[in-house]
mmCIF file of C-alpha atoms in Angstrom:
data_model
loop_
_atom_site.group_PDB
_atom_site.id
_atom_site.type_symbol
_atom_site.label_atom_id
_atom_site.label_comp_id
_atom_site.label_asym_id
_atom_site.label_seq_id
_atom_site.Cartn_x
_atom_site.Cartn_y
_atom_site.Cartn_z
ATOM 1 C CA MET A 243 -24.755 16.926 4.531
ATOM 2 C CA PRO A 244 -28.521 17.438 4.014
ATOM 3 C CA GLU A 245 -30.242 14.604 2.149
ATOM 4 C CA ASN A 246 -30.692 16.561 -1.087
ATOM 5 C CA THR A 247 -27.104 17.773 -1.020
ATOM 6 C CA SER A 248 -25.935 14.244 -0.368
ATOM 7 C CA LEU A 249 -27.759 12.957 -3.462
ATOM 8 C CA VAL A 250 -26.264 15.732 -5.571
ATOM 9 C CA ALA A 251 -22.811 15.035 -4.144
ATOM 10 C CA TRP A 252 -23.047 11.322 -4.944
ATOM 11 C CA PHE A 253 -24.281 12.100 -8.456
ATOM 12 C CA LEU A 254 -21.368 14.480 -9.066
ATOM 13 C CA LEU A 255 -18.902 11.983 -7.615
ATOM 14 C CA LEU A 256 -20.071 9.144 -9.852
ATOM 15 C CA LEU A 257 -20.264 11.410 -12.906
ATOM 16 C CA LEU A 258 -16.739 12.692 -12.251
ATOM 17 C CA ALA A 259 -15.415 9.150 -11.828
ATOM 18 C CA LEU A 260 -17.078 8.148 -15.099
ATOM 19 C CA ILE A 261 -15.607 11.118 -16.974
ATOM 20 C CA TRP A 262 -12.079 10.831 -15.598
ATOM 21 C CA GLY A 263 -12.111 7.043 -15.719
ATOM 22 C CA SER A 264 -13.091 7.200 -19.403
ATOM 23 C CA SER A 265 -10.245 9.595 -20.248
ATOM 24 C CA PHE A 266 -7.739 6.788 -20.729
ATOM 25 C CA ILE A 267 -9.774 4.903 -23.331
ATOM 26 C CA LEU A 268 -10.328 8.185 -25.214
ATOM 27 C CA ILE A 269 -6.558 8.716 -25.289
ATOM 28 C CA LYS A 270 -6.202 5.189 -26.657
ATOM 29 C CA ILE A 271 -8.724 5.906 -29.424
ATOM 30 C CA GLY A 272 -6.926 9.121 -30.322
ATOM 31 C CA LEU A 273 -3.584 7.309 -30.585
ATOM 32 C CA THR A 274 -4.903 4.985 -33.281
ATOM 33 C CA VAL A 275 -4.207 7.759 -35.799
ATOM 34 C CA LEU A 276 -2.750 10.749 -33.951
ATOM 35 C CA SER A 277 0.727 11.031 -32.434
ATOM 36 C CA PRO A 278 1.138 11.461 -28.648
ATOM 37 C CA GLY A 279 2.081 15.098 -29.201
ATOM 38 C CA GLU A 280 -1.029 15.707 -31.270
ATOM 39 C CA VAL A 281 -3.258 14.049 -28.658
ATOM 40 C CA GLY A 282 -1.761 16.177 -25.888
ATOM 41 C CA ALA A 283 -2.000 19.423 -27.857
ATOM 42 C CA ILE A 284 -5.573 18.849 -29.060
ATOM 43 C CA ARG A 285 -6.650 17.996 -25.519
ATOM 44 C CA ILE A 286 -5.236 21.278 -24.193
ATOM 45 C CA ILE A 287 -6.597 23.340 -27.083
ATOM 46 C CA SER A 288 -10.101 21.878 -26.706
ATOM 47 C CA ALA A 289 -10.172 22.525 -22.959
ATOM 48 C CA GLY A 290 -8.658 25.987 -23.293
ATOM 49 C CA LEU A 291 -11.096 27.124 -25.991
ATOM 50 C CA PHE A 292 -14.048 25.745 -24.043
ATOM 51 C CA LEU A 293 -13.113 27.716 -20.919
ATOM 52 C CA LEU A 294 -11.885 30.827 -22.750
ATOM 53 C CA PRO A 295 -15.192 32.736 -22.370
ATOM 54 C CA ILE A 296 -15.114 32.099 -18.604
ATOM 55 C CA SER A 297 -11.635 33.611 -18.367
ATOM 56 C CA PHE A 298 -12.528 36.962 -19.985
ATOM 57 C CA SER A 299 -14.099 38.517 -16.898
ATOM 58 C CA ARG A 300 -11.535 37.102 -14.459
ATOM 59 C CA TRP A 301 -8.339 38.819 -15.557
ATOM 60 C CA LYS A 302 -9.269 42.037 -13.755
ATOM 61 C CA ASN A 303 -9.121 40.286 -10.375
ATOM 62 C CA LEU A 304 -5.536 39.123 -10.844
ATOM 63 C CA LYS A 305 -2.404 40.643 -9.381
ATOM 64 C CA ARG A 306 1.035 40.488 -10.935
ATOM 65 C CA LYS A 307 2.164 37.806 -8.470
ATOM 66 C CA HIS A 308 -0.618 35.524 -9.721
ATOM 67 C CA LEU A 309 0.485 35.455 -13.348
ATOM 68 C CA MET A 310 3.588 33.271 -13.095
ATOM 69 C CA LEU A 311 1.870 30.948 -10.638
ATOM 70 C CA LEU A 312 -1.111 30.494 -12.967
ATOM 71 C CA PHE A 313 1.224 29.844 -15.891
ATOM 72 C CA THR A 314 3.011 27.217 -13.802
ATOM 73 C CA ILE A 315 -0.339 25.645 -12.870
ATOM 74 C CA GLY A 316 -1.256 25.516 -16.545
ATOM 75 C CA LEU A 317 1.981 23.680 -17.297
ATOM 76 C CA VAL A 318 2.136 21.165 -14.432
ATOM 77 C CA GLY A 319 -1.589 20.778 -13.881
ATOM 78 C CA SER A 320 -2.723 20.352 -17.482
ATOM 79 C CA PHE A 321 -0.200 20.795 -20.292
ATOM 80 C CA ILE A 322 2.649 18.468 -19.299
ATOM 81 C CA PRO A 323 0.422 15.642 -17.951
ATOM 82 C CA ALA A 324 -1.639 15.659 -21.182
ATOM 83 C CA PHE A 325 1.504 14.837 -23.170
ATOM 84 C CA LEU A 326 2.873 12.382 -20.601
ATOM 85 C CA PHE A 327 -0.310 10.282 -20.476
ATOM 86 C CA ALA A 328 -0.488 10.172 -24.274
ATOM 87 C CA LYS A 329 3.167 9.127 -24.537
ATOM 88 C CA ALA A 330 2.741 6.464 -21.858
ATOM 89 C CA GLN A 331 -0.270 4.902 -23.553
ATOM 90 C CA THR A 332 1.695 4.178 -26.691
ATOM 91 C CA GLN A 333 3.189 1.269 -24.731
ATOM 92 C CA ILE A 334 0.907 0.572 -21.739
ATOM 93 C CA ASN A 335 -2.808 -0.094 -21.813
ATOM 94 C CA SER A 336 -5.494 2.295 -20.637
ATOM 95 C CA SER A 337 -6.337 0.161 -17.590
ATOM 96 C CA LEU A 338 -2.820 0.488 -16.176
ATOM 97 C CA ALA A 339 -2.817 4.226 -16.826
ATOM 98 C CA GLY A 340 -6.043 4.494 -14.844
ATOM 99 C CA ILE A 341 -4.610 2.464 -11.976
ATOM 100 C CA LEU A 342 -1.455 4.579 -11.804
ATOM 101 C CA ASN A 343 -3.476 7.800 -11.812
ATOM 102 C CA ALA A 344 -4.585 6.835 -8.287
ATOM 103 C CA LEU A 345 -1.100 7.833 -7.096
ATOM 104 C CA THR A 346 -1.996 11.532 -7.293
ATOM 105 C CA PRO A 347 -3.053 11.925 -3.613
ATOM 106 C CA ILE A 348 0.126 10.176 -2.465
ATOM 107 C CA PHE A 349 2.392 12.522 -4.392
ATOM 108 C CA THR A 350 0.260 15.471 -3.309
ATOM 109 C CA MET A 351 0.986 14.595 0.307
ATOM 110 C CA LEU A 352 4.668 13.786 -0.336
ATOM 111 C CA ILE A 353 5.322 17.086 -2.138
ATOM 112 C CA GLY A 354 3.399 18.920 0.575
ATOM 113 C CA VAL A 355 5.711 17.416 3.178
ATOM 114 C CA LEU A 356 8.961 17.966 1.251
ATOM 115 C CA LEU A 357 8.375 21.398 -0.318
ATOM 116 C CA PHE A 358 5.612 23.056 1.680
ATOM 117 C CA LYS A 359 6.462 21.810 5.183
ATOM 118 C CA ARG A 360 3.140 20.039 5.571
ATOM 119 C CA ALA A 361 2.856 17.996 8.757
ATOM 120 C CA PHE A 362 2.966 14.237 8.373
ATOM 121 C CA SER A 363 2.457 11.138 10.485
ATOM 122 C CA PRO A 364 3.623 7.505 10.428
ATOM 123 C CA ARG A 365 0.367 6.693 8.629
ATOM 124 C CA VAL A 366 1.329 9.041 5.793
ATOM 125 C CA ILE A 367 4.742 7.381 5.498
ATOM 126 C CA LEU A 368 3.084 3.961 5.399
ATOM 127 C CA GLY A 369 0.710 5.128 2.663
ATOM 128 C CA ILE A 370 3.524 6.578 0.561
ATOM 129 C CA ILE A 371 5.587 3.395 0.878
ATOM 130 C CA ALA A 372 2.585 1.274 -0.114
ATOM 131 C CA GLY A 373 1.898 3.448 -3.148
ATOM 132 C CA LEU A 374 5.501 3.301 -4.314
ATOM 133 C CA ALA A 375 5.552 -0.472 -3.796
ATOM 134 C CA GLY A 376 2.534 -0.748 -6.090
ATOM 135 C CA VAL A 377 4.347 1.310 -8.721
ATOM 136 C CA VAL A 378 7.382 -0.979 -8.531
ATOM 137 C CA MET A 379 5.128 -3.977 -9.150
ATOM 138 C CA LEU A 380 3.581 -2.317 -12.208
ATOM 139 C CA VAL A 381 6.925 -1.108 -13.578
ATOM 140 C CA THR A 382 8.441 -4.590 -13.374
ATOM 141 C CA THR A 383 5.452 -6.579 -14.645
ATOM 142 C CA GLY A 384 6.173 -8.024 -18.077
ATOM 143 C CA GLU A 385 3.752 -8.920 -20.856
ATOM 144 C CA ASP A 386 3.300 -12.391 -19.371
ATOM 145 C CA GLY A 387 1.931 -10.939 -16.123
ATOM 146 C CA PHE A 388 4.993 -11.829 -14.047
ATOM 147 C CA THR A 389 7.448 -9.408 -12.455
ATOM 148 C CA THR A 390 10.186 -10.151 -14.970
ATOM 149 C CA GLY A 391 10.092 -7.141 -17.235
ATOM 150 C CA PHE A 392 10.502 -3.393 -16.996
ATOM 151 C CA SER A 393 8.036 -0.915 -18.465
ATOM 152 C CA PHE A 394 9.765 2.439 -18.727
ATOM 153 C CA TYR A 395 6.537 3.968 -20.013
ATOM 154 C CA VAL A 396 4.862 3.469 -16.629
ATOM 155 C CA LEU A 397 7.190 6.178 -15.364
ATOM 156 C CA TYR A 398 5.574 8.729 -17.699
ATOM 157 C CA VAL A 399 2.306 8.294 -15.798
ATOM 158 C CA VAL A 400 4.128 8.455 -12.472
ATOM 159 C CA LEU A 401 5.716 11.741 -13.563
ATOM 160 C CA ALA A 402 2.270 13.039 -14.576
ATOM 161 C CA THR A 403 0.866 12.271 -11.117
ATOM 162 C CA ILE A 404 3.857 14.049 -9.566
ATOM 163 C CA CYS A 405 2.932 17.085 -11.695
ATOM 164 C CA TYR A 406 -0.641 16.850 -10.421
ATOM 165 C CA GLY A 407 0.628 16.661 -6.845
ATOM 166 C CA LEU A 408 2.792 19.756 -7.307
ATOM 167 C CA ASN A 409 -0.109 21.575 -8.952
ATOM 168 C CA LEU A 410 -2.505 20.885 -6.073
ATOM 169 C CA ASN A 411 0.017 22.105 -3.505
ATOM 170 C CA ILE A 412 0.670 25.325 -5.429
ATOM 171 C CA ILE A 413 -3.073 26.002 -5.556
ATOM 172 C CA LYS A 414 -3.573 25.226 -1.885
ATOM 173 C CA TYR A 415 -0.590 27.014 -0.373
ATOM 174 C CA MET A 416 0.376 29.776 -2.817
ATOM 175 C CA ILE A 417 -2.886 31.173 -4.244
ATOM 176 C CA PRO A 418 -5.669 30.203 -1.832
ATOM 177 C CA GLU A 419 -7.355 33.575 -2.410
ATOM 178 C CA LEU A 420 -8.291 32.807 -6.038
ATOM 179 C CA LYS A 421 -11.494 31.011 -6.960
ATOM 180 C CA ALA A 422 -11.226 27.599 -8.555
ATOM 181 C CA ALA A 423 -12.921 28.662 -11.810
ATOM 182 C CA THR A 424 -10.456 31.535 -12.146
ATOM 183 C CA ILE A 425 -7.476 29.246 -11.612
ATOM 184 C CA THR A 426 -8.747 26.657 -14.082
ATOM 185 C CA SER A 427 -9.757 29.023 -16.887
ATOM 186 C CA ILE A 428 -6.794 31.408 -16.678
ATOM 187 C CA SER A 429 -4.183 28.657 -16.342
ATOM 188 C CA LEU A 430 -5.545 26.922 -19.449
ATOM 189 C CA THR A 431 -5.643 30.262 -21.286
ATOM 190 C CA PHE A 432 -1.915 30.657 -20.627
ATOM 191 C CA VAL A 433 -0.999 27.297 -22.199
ATOM 192 C CA LEU A 434 -3.569 27.472 -25.011
ATOM 193 C CA PRO A 435 -1.271 29.395 -27.437
ATOM 194 C CA ILE A 436 1.572 26.961 -26.760
ATOM 195 C CA GLY A 437 -0.690 24.052 -27.651
ATOM 196 C CA ILE A 438 -1.869 25.740 -30.874
ATOM 197 C CA ILE A 439 1.665 26.651 -32.025
ATOM 198 C CA TYR A 440 2.965 23.153 -31.279
ATOM 199 C CA LEU A 441 0.058 21.435 -33.035
ATOM 200 C CA LEU A 442 0.316 23.546 -36.201
ATOM 201 C CA PHE A 443 4.091 23.803 -36.531
ATOM 202 C CA GLY A 444 5.516 20.917 -34.485
ATOM 203 C CA THR A 445 3.396 18.016 -35.740
ATOM 204 C CA GLN A 446 1.985 16.532 -38.954
ATOM 205 C CA PHE A 447 -1.580 17.280 -37.860
ATOM 206 C CA LEU A 448 -2.642 19.361 -40.891
ATOM 207 C CA ALA A 449 -1.355 16.721 -43.300
ATOM 208 C CA ARG A 450 -3.631 14.132 -41.706
ATOM 209 C CA PHE A 451 -6.660 15.854 -43.216
ATOM 210 C CA GLU A 452 -5.594 14.420 -46.573
ATOM 211 C CA ALA A 453 -7.469 11.336 -45.326
ATOM 212 C CA PRO A 454 -10.356 12.972 -43.408
ATOM 213 C CA ASP A 455 -12.343 9.763 -42.932
ATOM 214 C CA ALA A 456 -9.490 8.243 -40.927
ATOM 215 C CA ILE A 457 -9.044 11.183 -38.574
ATOM 216 C CA ILE A 458 -12.636 12.089 -37.724
ATOM 217 C CA TRP A 459 -13.230 9.479 -34.969
ATOM 218 C CA PRO A 460 -9.811 9.790 -33.221
ATOM 219 C CA LEU A 461 -9.992 13.589 -33.405
ATOM 220 C CA SER A 462 -13.528 13.610 -31.993
ATOM 221 C CA ALA A 463 -12.412 11.363 -29.123
ATOM 222 C CA VAL A 464 -9.569 13.720 -28.153
ATOM 223 C CA VAL A 465 -11.745 16.850 -28.456
ATOM 224 C CA LEU A 466 -14.282 15.143 -26.190
ATOM 225 C CA LEU A 467 -11.399 14.281 -23.852
ATOM 226 C CA GLY A 468 -10.350 17.922 -23.668
ATOM 227 C CA ILE A 469 -13.837 19.322 -23.126
ATOM 228 C CA MET A 470 -15.163 16.639 -20.775
ATOM 229 C CA GLY A 471 -12.026 15.136 -19.209
ATOM 230 C CA THR A 472 -10.239 18.433 -18.581
ATOM 231 C CA ALA A 473 -12.571 21.445 -18.699
ATOM 232 C CA ILE A 474 -15.949 20.150 -17.491
ATOM 233 C CA ALA A 475 -14.394 17.627 -15.095
ATOM 234 C CA LEU A 476 -12.449 20.372 -13.340
ATOM 235 C CA LEU A 477 -15.612 22.468 -12.997
ATOM 236 C CA LEU A 478 -17.525 19.467 -11.576
ATOM 237 C CA PHE A 479 -14.675 18.741 -9.191
ATOM 238 C CA ASN A 480 -14.764 22.315 -7.931
ATOM 239 C CA MET A 481 -18.543 22.078 -7.433
ATOM 240 C CA LEU A 482 -18.092 18.879 -5.448
ATOM 241 C CA VAL A 483 -15.471 20.476 -3.213
ATOM 242 C CA LYS A 484 -17.884 23.295 -2.384
ATOM 243 C CA ILE A 485 -20.855 21.120 -1.318
ATOM 244 C CA THR A 486 -19.046 18.335 0.513
ATOM 245 C CA THR A 487 -15.846 17.495 2.385
ATOM 246 C CA PRO A 488 -12.329 16.991 0.966
ATOM 247 C CA VAL A 489 -12.363 13.394 2.212
ATOM 248 C CA PHE A 490 -15.592 12.648 0.328
ATOM 249 C CA THR A 491 -14.234 14.349 -2.794
ATOM 250 C CA SER A 492 -10.987 12.376 -2.646
ATOM 251 C CA SER A 493 -12.934 9.125 -2.861
ATOM 252 C CA VAL A 494 -13.162 9.687 -6.626
ATOM 253 C CA THR A 495 -9.580 8.409 -6.609
ATOM 254 C CA TYR A 496 -10.831 4.918 -5.764
ATOM 255 C CA LEU A 497 -13.477 4.882 -8.502
ATOM 256 C CA ILE A 498 -11.414 6.109 -11.467
ATOM 257 C CA PRO A 499 -9.336 2.881 -11.801
ATOM 258 C CA VAL A 500 -12.525 0.799 -11.711
ATOM 259 C CA VAL A 501 -13.992 2.745 -14.652
ATOM 260 C CA ALA A 502 -10.678 2.649 -16.540
ATOM 261 C CA ILE A 503 -10.397 -1.119 -16.056
ATOM 262 C CA PHE A 504 -14.004 -1.591 -17.196
ATOM 263 C CA TRP A 505 -13.348 0.223 -20.484
ATOM 264 C CA GLY A 506 -10.043 -1.597 -20.932
ATOM 265 C CA ILE A 507 -11.631 -5.026 -20.537
ATOM 266 C CA LEU A 508 -14.393 -4.086 -22.999
ATOM 267 C CA ASP A 509 -11.637 -3.130 -25.446
ATOM 268 C CA GLY A 510 -9.911 -6.498 -25.027
ATOM 269 C CA GLU A 511 -7.036 -5.445 -22.772
ATOM 270 C CA LYS A 512 -5.369 -8.062 -20.617
ATOM 271 C CA LEU A 513 -5.183 -7.470 -16.896
ATOM 272 C CA TYR A 514 -3.091 -9.888 -14.856
ATOM 273 C CA VAL A 515 -3.308 -10.836 -11.194
ATOM 274 C CA THR A 516 -0.114 -8.858 -10.582
ATOM 275 C CA HIS A 517 -1.831 -5.714 -11.889
ATOM 276 C CA ILE A 518 -4.806 -6.231 -9.570
ATOM 277 C CA ILE A 519 -2.530 -6.781 -6.565
ATOM 278 C CA ALA A 520 -0.570 -3.633 -7.421
ATOM 279 C CA MET A 521 -3.809 -1.645 -7.748
ATOM 280 C CA VAL A 522 -5.019 -2.860 -4.351
ATOM 281 C CA ILE A 523 -1.678 -1.898 -2.767
ATOM 282 C CA ILE A 524 -1.780 1.575 -4.354
ATOM 283 C CA ILE A 525 -5.388 2.175 -3.263
ATOM 284 C CA LEU A 526 -4.566 1.028 0.278
ATOM 285 C CA GLY A 527 -1.721 3.533 0.275
ATOM 286 C CA VAL A 528 -4.068 6.279 -0.934
ATOM 287 C CA TYR A 529 -6.529 5.295 1.800
ATOM 288 C CA GLN A 530 -3.848 5.628 4.478
ATOM 289 C CA VAL A 531 -2.828 9.065 3.206
ATOM 290 C CA ASN A 532 -6.454 10.242 2.990
ATOM 291 C CA GLN A 533 -7.264 8.996 6.483
ATOM 292 C CA ALA A 534 -4.220 10.797 7.855
ATOM 293 C CA GLY A 535 -5.379 13.957 6.073
ATOM 294 C CA LYS A 536 -8.874 13.531 7.519
ATOM 295 C CA LYS A 537 -7.513 13.185 11.035
ATOM 296 C CA LYS A 538 -5.320 16.250 10.570
ATOM 297 C CA SER A 539 -8.273 18.338 9.344
ATOM 298 C CA LEU A 540 -10.277 17.432 12.436
ATOM 299 C CA GLU A 541 -7.556 18.443 14.886
#
């Protein structure tokens, strides 16, 4: 990369890590008053409304075969994970959610191998095993920091990262001809009405305005989460992909847990040695998968 491009790339990478790494603490703030369903719906609505103007001029370029795929991307890439992360963080802290989010590249590769016949190597298998081992450590770590408990809510985050992995493979292998901004804006437009209907008729959201002082800060945090953590972050990610390499872009995966842990510690969350060991194991697994992908792209 040229020097100027390199500086821009590093700036975008760090900014993206800061935004995505801060998403988990914003979810936590939202949950102080709002229900998990309300947090998920408001996040989707905020992102969808923000990108709605971008989507207006992009419908004309779509074919009928794109519509169901873009709806699916809206569900598995944004809608379902928004609810899963919110549900998970009712019982696990934001630091752990940030650590587990690093599993996304591993499940992206695994789904690519299983469903899209992507080539794999022993290094990929090693990375996947390491990542899953880290998950087992986090799932079985109790409140005392020892592997004596079982946190079912960790599995919500794992399921969200599986959704992300499926989403990335659909984009890569099934609609490579569409631009990233089109995919992002149209897919969110598809799930926007679902989010609005659920928020208004499936939750107690409107009743919460009987105490407006209590809802302002949590609501603002989730709106910021939707605009920054979903809409703007996806646009920044797409910009980064265009000016640098996939391997460089994937390194944001290593930085997000660091930012999430930083916010968690500032908020008084406890992080045990077992959690740190599990994070290191997961990141090593992600590294193995990314290195295998880098080697494959060079062949």
